[in-house]
Short mmCIF file of C-alpha atoms in Angstrom, two decimals:
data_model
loop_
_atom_site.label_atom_id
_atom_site.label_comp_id
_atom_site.label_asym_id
_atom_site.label_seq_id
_atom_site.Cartn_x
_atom_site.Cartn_y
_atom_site.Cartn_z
CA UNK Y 25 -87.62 93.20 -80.87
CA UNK Y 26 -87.42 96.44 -78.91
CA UNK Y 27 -84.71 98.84 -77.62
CA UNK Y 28 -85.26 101.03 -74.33
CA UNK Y 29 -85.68 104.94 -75.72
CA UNK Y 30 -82.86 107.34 -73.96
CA UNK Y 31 -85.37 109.76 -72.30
CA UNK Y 32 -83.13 112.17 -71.09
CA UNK Y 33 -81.72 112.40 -74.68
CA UNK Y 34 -84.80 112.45 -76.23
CA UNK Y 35 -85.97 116.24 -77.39
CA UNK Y 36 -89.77 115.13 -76.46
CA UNK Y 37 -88.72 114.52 -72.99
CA UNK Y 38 -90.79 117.18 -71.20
CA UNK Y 39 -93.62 116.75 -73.53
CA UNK Y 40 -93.99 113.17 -72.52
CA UNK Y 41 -93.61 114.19 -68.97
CA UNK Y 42 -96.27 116.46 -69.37
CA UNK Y 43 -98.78 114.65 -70.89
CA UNK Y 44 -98.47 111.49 -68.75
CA UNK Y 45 -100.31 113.11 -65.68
CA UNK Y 46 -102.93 113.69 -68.06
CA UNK Y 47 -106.16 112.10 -67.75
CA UNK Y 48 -106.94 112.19 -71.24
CA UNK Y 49 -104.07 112.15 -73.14
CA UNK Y 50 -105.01 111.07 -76.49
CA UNK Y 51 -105.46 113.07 -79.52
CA UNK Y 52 -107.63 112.59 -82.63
CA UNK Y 53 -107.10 113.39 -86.53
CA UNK Y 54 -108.95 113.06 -89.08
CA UNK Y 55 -108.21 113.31 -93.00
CA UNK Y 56 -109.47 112.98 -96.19
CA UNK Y 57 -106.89 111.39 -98.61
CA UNK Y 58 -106.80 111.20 -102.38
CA UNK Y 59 -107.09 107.19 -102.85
CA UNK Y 60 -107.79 107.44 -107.02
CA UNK Y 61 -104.64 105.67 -108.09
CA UNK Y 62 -105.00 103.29 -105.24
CA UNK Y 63 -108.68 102.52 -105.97
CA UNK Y 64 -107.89 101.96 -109.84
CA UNK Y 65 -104.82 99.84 -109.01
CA UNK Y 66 -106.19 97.54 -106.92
CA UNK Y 67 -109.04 97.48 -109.81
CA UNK Y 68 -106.22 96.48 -112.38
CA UNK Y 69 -104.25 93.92 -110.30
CA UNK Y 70 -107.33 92.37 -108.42
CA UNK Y 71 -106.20 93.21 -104.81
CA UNK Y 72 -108.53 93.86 -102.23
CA UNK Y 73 -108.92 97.84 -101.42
CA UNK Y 74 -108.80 97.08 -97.64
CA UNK Y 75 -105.79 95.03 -97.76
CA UNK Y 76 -103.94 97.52 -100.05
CA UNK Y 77 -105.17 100.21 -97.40
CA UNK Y 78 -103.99 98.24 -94.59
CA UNK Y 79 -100.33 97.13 -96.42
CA UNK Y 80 -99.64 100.74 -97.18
CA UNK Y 81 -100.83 102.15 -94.21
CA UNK Y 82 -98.42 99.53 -92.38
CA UNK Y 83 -95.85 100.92 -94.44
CA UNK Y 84 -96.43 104.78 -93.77
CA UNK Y 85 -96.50 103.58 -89.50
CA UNK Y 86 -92.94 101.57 -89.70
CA UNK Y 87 -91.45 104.79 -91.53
CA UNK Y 88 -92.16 107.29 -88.80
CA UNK Y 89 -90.02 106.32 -85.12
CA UNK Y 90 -93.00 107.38 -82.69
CA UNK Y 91 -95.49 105.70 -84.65
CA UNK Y 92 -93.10 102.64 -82.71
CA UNK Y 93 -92.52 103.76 -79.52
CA UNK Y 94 -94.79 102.43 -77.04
CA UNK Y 95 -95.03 102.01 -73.00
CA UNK Y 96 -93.52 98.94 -71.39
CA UNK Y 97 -94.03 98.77 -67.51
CA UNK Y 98 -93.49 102.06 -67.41
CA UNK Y 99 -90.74 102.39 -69.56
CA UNK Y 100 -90.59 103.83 -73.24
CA UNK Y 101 -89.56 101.50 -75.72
CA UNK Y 102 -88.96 101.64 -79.41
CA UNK Y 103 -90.02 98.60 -81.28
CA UNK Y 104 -88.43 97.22 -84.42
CA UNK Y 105 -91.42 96.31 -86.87
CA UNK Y 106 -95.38 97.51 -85.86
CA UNK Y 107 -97.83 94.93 -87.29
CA UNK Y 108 -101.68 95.00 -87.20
CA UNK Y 109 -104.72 93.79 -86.26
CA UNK Y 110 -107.89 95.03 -88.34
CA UNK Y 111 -111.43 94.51 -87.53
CA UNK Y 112 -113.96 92.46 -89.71
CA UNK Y 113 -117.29 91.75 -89.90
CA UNK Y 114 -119.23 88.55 -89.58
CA UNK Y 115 -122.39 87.17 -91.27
CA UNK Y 116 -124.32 88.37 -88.56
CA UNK Y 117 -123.15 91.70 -88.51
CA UNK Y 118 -121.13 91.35 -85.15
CA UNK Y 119 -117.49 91.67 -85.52
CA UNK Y 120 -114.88 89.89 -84.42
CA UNK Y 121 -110.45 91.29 -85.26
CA UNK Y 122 -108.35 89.91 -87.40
CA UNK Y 123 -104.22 90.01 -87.34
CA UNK Y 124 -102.77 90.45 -90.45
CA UNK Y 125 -98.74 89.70 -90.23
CA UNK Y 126 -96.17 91.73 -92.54
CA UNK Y 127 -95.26 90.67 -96.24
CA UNK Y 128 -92.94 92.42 -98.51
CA UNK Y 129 -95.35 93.34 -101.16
CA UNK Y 130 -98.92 94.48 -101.57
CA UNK Y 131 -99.51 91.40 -103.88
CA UNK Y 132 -98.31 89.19 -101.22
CA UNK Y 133 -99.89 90.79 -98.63
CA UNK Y 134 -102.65 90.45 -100.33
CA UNK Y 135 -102.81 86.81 -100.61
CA UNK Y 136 -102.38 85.96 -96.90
CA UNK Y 137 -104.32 88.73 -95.84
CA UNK Y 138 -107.24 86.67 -97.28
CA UNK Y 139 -105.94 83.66 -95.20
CA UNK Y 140 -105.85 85.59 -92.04
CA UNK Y 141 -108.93 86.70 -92.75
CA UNK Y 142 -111.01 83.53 -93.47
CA UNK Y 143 -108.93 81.96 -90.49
CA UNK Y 144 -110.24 84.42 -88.02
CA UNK Y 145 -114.13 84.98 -89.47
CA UNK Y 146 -113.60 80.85 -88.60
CA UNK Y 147 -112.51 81.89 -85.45
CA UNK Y 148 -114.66 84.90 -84.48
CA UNK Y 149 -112.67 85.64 -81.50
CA UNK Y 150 -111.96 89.61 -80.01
CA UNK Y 151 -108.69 87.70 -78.38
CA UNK Y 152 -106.63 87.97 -81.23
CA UNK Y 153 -102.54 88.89 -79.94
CA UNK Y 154 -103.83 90.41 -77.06
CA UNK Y 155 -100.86 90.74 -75.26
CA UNK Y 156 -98.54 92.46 -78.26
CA UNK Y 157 -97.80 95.81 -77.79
CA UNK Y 158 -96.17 96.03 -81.07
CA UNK Y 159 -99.07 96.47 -83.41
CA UNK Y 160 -101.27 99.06 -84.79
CA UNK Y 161 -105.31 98.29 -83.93
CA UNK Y 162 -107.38 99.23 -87.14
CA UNK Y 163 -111.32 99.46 -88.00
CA UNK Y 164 -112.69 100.13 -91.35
CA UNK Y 165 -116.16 102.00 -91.47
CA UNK Y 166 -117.44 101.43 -95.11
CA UNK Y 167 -120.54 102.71 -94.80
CA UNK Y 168 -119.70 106.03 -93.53
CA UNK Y 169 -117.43 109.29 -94.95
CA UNK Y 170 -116.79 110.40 -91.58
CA UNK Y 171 -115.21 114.00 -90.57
CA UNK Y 172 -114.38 112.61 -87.34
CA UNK Y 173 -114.15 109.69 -85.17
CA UNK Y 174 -114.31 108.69 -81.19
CA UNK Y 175 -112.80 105.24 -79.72
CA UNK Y 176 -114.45 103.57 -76.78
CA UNK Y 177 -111.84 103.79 -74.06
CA UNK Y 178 -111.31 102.36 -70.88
CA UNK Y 179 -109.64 104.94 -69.24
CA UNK Y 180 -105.97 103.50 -69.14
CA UNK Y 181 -104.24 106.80 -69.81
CA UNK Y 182 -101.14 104.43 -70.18
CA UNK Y 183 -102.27 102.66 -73.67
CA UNK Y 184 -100.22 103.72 -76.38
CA UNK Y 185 -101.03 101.57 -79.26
CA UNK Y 186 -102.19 104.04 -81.77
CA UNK Y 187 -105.79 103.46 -83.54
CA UNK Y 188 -106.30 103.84 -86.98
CA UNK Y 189 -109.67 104.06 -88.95
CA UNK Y 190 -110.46 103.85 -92.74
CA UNK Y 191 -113.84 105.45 -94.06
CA UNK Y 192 -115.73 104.80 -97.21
CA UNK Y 193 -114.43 106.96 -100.20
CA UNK Y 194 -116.35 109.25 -102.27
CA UNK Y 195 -116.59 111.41 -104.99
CA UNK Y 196 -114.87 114.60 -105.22
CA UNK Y 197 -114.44 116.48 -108.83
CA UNK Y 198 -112.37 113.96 -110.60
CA UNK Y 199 -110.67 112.26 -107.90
CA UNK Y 200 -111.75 109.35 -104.85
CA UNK Y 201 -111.30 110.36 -101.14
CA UNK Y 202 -111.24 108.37 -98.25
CA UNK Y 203 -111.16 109.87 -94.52
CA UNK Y 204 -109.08 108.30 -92.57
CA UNK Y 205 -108.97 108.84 -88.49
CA UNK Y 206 -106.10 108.49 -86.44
CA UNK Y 207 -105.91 108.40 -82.38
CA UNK Y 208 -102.65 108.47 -80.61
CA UNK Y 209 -100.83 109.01 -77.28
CA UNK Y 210 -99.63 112.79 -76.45
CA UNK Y 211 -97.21 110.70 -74.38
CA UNK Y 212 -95.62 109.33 -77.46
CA UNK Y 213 -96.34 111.61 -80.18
CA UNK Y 214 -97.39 115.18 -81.53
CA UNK Y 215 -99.41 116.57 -84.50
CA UNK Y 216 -96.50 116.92 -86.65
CA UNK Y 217 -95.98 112.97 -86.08
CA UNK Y 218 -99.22 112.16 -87.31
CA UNK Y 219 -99.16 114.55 -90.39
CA UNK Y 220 -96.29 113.30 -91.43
CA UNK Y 221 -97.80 109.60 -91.26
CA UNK Y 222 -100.72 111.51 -93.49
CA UNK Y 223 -98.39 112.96 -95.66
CA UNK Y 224 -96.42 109.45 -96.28
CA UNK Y 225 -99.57 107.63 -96.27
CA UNK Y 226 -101.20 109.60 -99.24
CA UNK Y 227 -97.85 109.35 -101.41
CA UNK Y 228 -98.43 105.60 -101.05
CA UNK Y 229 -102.28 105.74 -102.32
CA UNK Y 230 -101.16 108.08 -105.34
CA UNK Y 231 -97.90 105.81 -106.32
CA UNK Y 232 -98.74 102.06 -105.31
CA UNK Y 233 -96.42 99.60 -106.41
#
């Protein structure tokens, strides 16, 4: 479900004209959140840390409007509900994506999350919703606490799905960090957009419920 977005309205309107005659219109951040609760409640309640970083993250996105907007044929559109597709890795250290469909909960999340996932290790398949425009692609790097992060991009100056990357925590003092990247659309979006998905997205990790 999506509604057409009232341009002329819309106080972003020459920003989003500007940028689209932009070759390179995307932007990259790149964070390092305070995941200590997080870590130690998933710990507790035996919940996988990716899933709970996913669910969470998914919750942060569907708070903030532009993190929904995307382009349709040329025309901006606001969708109702952003869901995701993550990727995973296979035996063979390939990988292969995943879509993990909304829940109401972390804990039930959780359980089909682990569904999804055996389902598409199963399939091992890079044509997962391909067509949906209404989705938020993520990768997790575990091995890495990166300070910053590059896509592989074809181009299409017209994609506005935003990309979202988790990092492996660390150490810091007293507390857990985890970087986490995030590459959007200039089209769609500005800096204070995606700092505000930061800001919601690290009151989640220190209050999960």
């Amino acid at each position: 479900m999506f509604k057409e977005v009232d341009i002329e309205n819309w106080p972003r309107k020459s920003a989003f004209e500007f940028f689209r005659n932009y070759e390179d219109p995307f932007f990259n951040m790149t964070a390092q959140l305070d995941v200590t609760a997080l870590y130690e409640f998933c710990r507790d309640n035996s919940l996988s840390y990716t899933l709970a970083c996913l669910y969470y993250s998914q919750q942060a996105v569907n708070g903030i409007t532009e993190f929904r907007f995307r382009l349709l044929h040329g025309e901006l559109v606001e969708f109702e509900l952003i869901e995701a597709t993550l990727t995973i890795l296979q035996d063979d250290e390939s990988f292969s994506f995943c879509y993990f469909p909304s829940e109401n909960s972390v804990f039930e999340f959780n359980a089909t999350g682990l569904e999804s996932r055996k389902k598409y290790l199963a399939l091992n398949t890079f044509d997962v919703e391909t067509e949906r425009l209404d989705l938020v692609y993520y990768s997790v790097i575990p091995w890495v606490s990166f300070t910053s992060f590059k896509h592989a991009s074809r181009g299409d100056k017209s994609l506005t799905i935003p990309r979202i990357v988790f990092g492996k925590f660390f150490t810091d003092g007293n507390k857990k960090r985890m970087p986490v990247s995030v590459e959007v659309n200039h089209m769609i979006m500005d800096g204070i957009h995606v700092g505000k998905y930061f800001n919601s997205l690290e009151e989640k990790f220190l209050n999960p419920r």
